[in-house]
Every structure is written in C-alpha cells, then in structure tokens.
Tab-separated table of N, CA and C in Angstrom:
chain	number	residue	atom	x	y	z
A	1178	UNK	N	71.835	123.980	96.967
A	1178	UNK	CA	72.396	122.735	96.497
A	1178	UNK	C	73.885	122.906	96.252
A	1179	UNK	N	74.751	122.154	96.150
A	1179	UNK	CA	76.088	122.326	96.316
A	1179	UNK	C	76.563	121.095	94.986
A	1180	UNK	N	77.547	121.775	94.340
A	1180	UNK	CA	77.303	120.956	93.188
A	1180	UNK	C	79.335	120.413	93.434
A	1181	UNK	N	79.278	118.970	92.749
A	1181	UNK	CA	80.583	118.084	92.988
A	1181	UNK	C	81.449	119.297	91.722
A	1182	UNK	N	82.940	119.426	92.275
A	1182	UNK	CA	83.630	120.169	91.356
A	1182	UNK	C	84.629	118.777	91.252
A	1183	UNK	N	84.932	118.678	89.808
A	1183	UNK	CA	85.730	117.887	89.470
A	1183	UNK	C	87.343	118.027	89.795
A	1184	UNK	N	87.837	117.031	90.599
A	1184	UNK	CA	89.529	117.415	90.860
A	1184	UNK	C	89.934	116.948	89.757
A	1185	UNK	N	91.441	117.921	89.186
A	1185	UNK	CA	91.949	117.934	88.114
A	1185	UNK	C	93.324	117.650	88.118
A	1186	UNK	N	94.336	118.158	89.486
A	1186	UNK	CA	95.090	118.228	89.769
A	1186	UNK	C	95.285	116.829	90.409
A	1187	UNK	N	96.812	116.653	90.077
A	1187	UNK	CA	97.068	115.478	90.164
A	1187	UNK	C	98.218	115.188	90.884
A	1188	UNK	N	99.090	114.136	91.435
A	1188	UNK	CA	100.373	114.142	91.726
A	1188	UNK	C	101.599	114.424	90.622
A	1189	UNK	N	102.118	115.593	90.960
A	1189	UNK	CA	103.407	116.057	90.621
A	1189	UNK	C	104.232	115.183	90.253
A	1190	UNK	N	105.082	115.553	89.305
A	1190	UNK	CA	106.629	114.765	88.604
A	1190	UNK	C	107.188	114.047	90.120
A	1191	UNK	N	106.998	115.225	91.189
A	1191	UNK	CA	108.152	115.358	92.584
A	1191	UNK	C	107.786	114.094	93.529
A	1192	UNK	N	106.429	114.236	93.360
A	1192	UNK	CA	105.371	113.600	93.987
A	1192	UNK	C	105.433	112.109	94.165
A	1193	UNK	N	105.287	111.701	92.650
A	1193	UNK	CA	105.649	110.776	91.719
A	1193	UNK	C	106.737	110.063	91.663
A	1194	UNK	N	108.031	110.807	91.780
A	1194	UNK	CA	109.213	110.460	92.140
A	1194	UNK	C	109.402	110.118	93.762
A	1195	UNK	N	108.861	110.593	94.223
A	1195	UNK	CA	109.002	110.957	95.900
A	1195	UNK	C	108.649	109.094	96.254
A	1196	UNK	N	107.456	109.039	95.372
A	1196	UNK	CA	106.593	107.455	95.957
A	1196	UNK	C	107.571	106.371	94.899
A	1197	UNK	N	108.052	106.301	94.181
A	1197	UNK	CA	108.984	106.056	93.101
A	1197	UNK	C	109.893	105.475	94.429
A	1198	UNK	N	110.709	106.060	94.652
A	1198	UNK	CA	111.710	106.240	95.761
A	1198	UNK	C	111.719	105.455	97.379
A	1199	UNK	N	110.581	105.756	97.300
A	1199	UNK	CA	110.166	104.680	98.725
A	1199	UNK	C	109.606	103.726	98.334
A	1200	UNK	N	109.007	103.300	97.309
A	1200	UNK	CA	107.997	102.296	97.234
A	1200	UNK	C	109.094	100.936	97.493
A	1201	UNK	N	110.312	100.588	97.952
A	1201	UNK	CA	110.777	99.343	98.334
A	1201	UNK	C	110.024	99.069	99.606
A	1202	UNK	N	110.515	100.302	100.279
A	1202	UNK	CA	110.087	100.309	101.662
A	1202	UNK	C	108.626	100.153	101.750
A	1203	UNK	N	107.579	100.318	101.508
A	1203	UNK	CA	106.545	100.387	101.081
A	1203	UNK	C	105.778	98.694	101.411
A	1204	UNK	N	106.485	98.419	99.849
A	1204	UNK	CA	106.890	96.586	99.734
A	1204	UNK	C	107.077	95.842	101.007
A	1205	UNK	N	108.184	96.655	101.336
A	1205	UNK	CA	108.398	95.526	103.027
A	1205	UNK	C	107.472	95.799	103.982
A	1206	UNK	N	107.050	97.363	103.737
A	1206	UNK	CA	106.543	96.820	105.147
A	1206	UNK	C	104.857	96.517	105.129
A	1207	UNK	N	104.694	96.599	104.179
A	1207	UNK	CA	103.357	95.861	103.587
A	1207	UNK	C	103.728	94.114	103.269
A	1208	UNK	N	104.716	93.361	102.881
A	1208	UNK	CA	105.480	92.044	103.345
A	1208	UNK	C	105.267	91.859	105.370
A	1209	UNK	N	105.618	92.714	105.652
A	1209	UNK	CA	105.571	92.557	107.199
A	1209	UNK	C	104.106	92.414	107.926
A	1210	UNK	N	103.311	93.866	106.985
A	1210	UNK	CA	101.903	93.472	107.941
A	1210	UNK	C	101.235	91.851	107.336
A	1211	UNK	N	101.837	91.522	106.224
A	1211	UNK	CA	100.860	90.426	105.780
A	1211	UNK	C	101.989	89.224	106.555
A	1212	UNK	N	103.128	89.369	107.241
A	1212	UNK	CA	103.479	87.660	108.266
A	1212	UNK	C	102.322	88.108	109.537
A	1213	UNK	N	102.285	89.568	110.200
A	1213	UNK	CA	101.747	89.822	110.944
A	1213	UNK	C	100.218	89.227	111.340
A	1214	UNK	N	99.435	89.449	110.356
A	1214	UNK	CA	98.227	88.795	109.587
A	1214	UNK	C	98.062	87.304	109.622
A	1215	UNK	N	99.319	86.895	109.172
A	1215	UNK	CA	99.128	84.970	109.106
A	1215	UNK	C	99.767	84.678	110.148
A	1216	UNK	N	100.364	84.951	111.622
A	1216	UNK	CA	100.410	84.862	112.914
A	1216	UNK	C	99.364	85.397	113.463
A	1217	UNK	N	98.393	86.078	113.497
A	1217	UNK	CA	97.348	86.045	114.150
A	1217	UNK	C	96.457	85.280	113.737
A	1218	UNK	N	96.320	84.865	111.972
A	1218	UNK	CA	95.175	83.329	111.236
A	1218	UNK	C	95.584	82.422	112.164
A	1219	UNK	N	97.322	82.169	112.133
A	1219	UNK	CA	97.401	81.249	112.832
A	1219	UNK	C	97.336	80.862	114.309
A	1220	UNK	N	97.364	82.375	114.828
A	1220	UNK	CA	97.221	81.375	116.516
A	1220	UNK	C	95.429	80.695	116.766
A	1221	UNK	N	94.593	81.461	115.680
A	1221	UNK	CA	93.223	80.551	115.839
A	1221	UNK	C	93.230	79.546	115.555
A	1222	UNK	N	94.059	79.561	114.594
A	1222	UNK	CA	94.386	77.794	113.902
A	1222	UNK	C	95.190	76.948	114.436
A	1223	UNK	N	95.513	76.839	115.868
A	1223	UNK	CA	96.397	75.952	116.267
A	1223	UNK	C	97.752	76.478	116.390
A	1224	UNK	N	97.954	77.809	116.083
A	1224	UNK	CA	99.116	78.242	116.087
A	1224	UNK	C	100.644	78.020	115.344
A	1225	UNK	N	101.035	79.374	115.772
A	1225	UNK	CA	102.168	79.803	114.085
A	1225	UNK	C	103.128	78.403	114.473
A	1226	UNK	N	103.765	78.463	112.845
A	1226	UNK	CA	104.920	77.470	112.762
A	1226	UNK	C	105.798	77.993	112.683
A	1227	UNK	N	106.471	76.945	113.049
A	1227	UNK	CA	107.952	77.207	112.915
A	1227	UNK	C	108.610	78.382	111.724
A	1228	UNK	N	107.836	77.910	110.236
A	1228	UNK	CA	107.740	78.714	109.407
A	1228	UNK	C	107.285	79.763	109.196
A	1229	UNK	N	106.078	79.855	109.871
A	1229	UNK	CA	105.351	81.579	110.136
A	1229	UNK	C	106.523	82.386	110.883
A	1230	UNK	N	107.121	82.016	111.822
A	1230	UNK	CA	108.108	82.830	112.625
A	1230	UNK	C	108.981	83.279	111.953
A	1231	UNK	N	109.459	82.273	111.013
A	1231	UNK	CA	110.805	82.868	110.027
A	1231	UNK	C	110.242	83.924	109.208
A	1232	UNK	N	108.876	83.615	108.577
A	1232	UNK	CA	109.157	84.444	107.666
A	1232	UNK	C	108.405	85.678	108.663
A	1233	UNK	N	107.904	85.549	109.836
A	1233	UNK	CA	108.085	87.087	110.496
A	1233	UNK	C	109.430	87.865	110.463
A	1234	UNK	N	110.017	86.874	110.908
A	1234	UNK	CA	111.516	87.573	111.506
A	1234	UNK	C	111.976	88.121	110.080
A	1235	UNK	N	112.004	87.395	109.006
A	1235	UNK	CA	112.470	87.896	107.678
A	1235	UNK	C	111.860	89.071	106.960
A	1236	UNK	N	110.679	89.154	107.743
A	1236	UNK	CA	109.740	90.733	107.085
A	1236	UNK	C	110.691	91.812	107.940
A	1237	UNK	N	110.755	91.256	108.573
A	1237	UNK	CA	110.941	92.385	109.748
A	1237	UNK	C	112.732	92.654	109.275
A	1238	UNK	N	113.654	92.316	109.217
A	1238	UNK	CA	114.626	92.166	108.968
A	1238	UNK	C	115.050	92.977	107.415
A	1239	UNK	N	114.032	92.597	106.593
A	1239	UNK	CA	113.963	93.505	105.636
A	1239	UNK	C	113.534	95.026	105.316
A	1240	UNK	N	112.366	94.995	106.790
A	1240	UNK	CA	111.562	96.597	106.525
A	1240	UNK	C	113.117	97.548	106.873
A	1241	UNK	N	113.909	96.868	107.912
A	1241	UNK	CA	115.037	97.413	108.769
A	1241	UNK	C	116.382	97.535	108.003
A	1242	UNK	N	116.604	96.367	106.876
A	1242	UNK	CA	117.321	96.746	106.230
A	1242	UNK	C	117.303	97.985	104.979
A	1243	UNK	N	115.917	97.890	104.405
A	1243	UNK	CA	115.376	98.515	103.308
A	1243	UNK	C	115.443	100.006	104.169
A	1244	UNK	N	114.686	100.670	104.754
A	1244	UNK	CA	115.287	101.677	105.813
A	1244	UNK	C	116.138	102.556	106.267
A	1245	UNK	N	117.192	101.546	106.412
A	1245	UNK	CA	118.636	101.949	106.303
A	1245	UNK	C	118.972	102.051	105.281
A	1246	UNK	N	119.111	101.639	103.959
A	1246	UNK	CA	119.172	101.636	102.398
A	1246	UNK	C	119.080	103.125	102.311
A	1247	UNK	N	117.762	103.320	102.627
A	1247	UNK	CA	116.676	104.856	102.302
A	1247	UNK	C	117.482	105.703	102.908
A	1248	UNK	N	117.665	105.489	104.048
A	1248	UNK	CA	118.493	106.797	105.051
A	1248	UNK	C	119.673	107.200	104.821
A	1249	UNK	N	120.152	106.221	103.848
A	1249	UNK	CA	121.738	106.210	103.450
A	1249	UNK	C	121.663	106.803	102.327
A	1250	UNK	N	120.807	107.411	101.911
A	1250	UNK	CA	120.837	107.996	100.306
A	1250	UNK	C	121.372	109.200	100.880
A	1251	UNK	N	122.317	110.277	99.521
A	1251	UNK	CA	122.533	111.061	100.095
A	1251	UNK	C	121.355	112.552	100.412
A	1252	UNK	N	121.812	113.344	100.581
A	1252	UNK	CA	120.921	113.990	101.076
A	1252	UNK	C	119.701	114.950	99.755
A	1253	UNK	N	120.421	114.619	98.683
A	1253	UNK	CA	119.842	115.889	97.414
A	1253	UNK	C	118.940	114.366	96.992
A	1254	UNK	N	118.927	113.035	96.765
A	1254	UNK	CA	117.988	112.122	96.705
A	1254	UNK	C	117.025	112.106	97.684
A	1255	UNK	N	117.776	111.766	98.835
A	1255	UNK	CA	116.453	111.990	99.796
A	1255	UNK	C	115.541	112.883	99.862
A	1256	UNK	N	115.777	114.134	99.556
A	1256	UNK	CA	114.901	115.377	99.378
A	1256	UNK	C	113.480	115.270	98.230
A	1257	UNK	N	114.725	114.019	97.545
A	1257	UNK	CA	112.914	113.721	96.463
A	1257	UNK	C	112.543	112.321	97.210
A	1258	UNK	N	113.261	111.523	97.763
A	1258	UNK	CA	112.374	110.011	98.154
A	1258	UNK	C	111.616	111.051	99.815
C-alpha cells in the first residue's frame, strides 16, 4: 500500500515575487484569451461586432504593450520577475 505524504513546501519569497512581477502580463493575456472566447460565442451567434473586434485588437495591444514594459525592466528585476 503506498501511503499520501503530505506536501509542505511551498512557493518561495523568490517565487512569490517572481509571479508578483508578471502577474500584469498574466492579466492581459488572460484579458486576450477571454475577447478570443467571445469571437468564437460570437461567430455562432451571428457573428462578432464591430465591438468584439475592438476590444480584440485592444487585448492584444495590451498583452504587447505590457511585454515590452516587462522586457524593459532592468536586468537585476528581471532576474526576480
């Protein structure tokens, strides 16, 4: 029989900070899969609007700006994001 060992260990200060650090990016591009999502509801439904498109283009525009944000940190931040 093989018995469940309880995990104890947890995410790190670094860890912690690391997801701290990205979680904008995170945001967007979890913002992005959900226009993604209501352009595909909508092409069953008669298809996207005018408004579904914007706010695609605006997810998308943000994952790309947020991104660049991140990449632009210098390099001793980035090492923890």
């Amino acid at each position: 029989m093989s018995k469940l060992h309880r995990i104890t260990d947890g995410p790190t200060a670094a860890d912690l900070a690391a997801i701290e650090a990205e979680w904008p990016l995170i945001a967007a591009e979890l913002d992005l899969l959900d226009a993604e999502i209501n352009l595909i509801y909508a092409d069953d439904h008669g298809g996207p609007t005018v408004l579904d498109w914007r706010r695609m283009r605006r997810a998308e525009a943000r994952v790309t700006r947020v991104a660049a944000e991140l990449a632009a940190l210098p390099a001793i931040r980035r090492a923890v994001a």
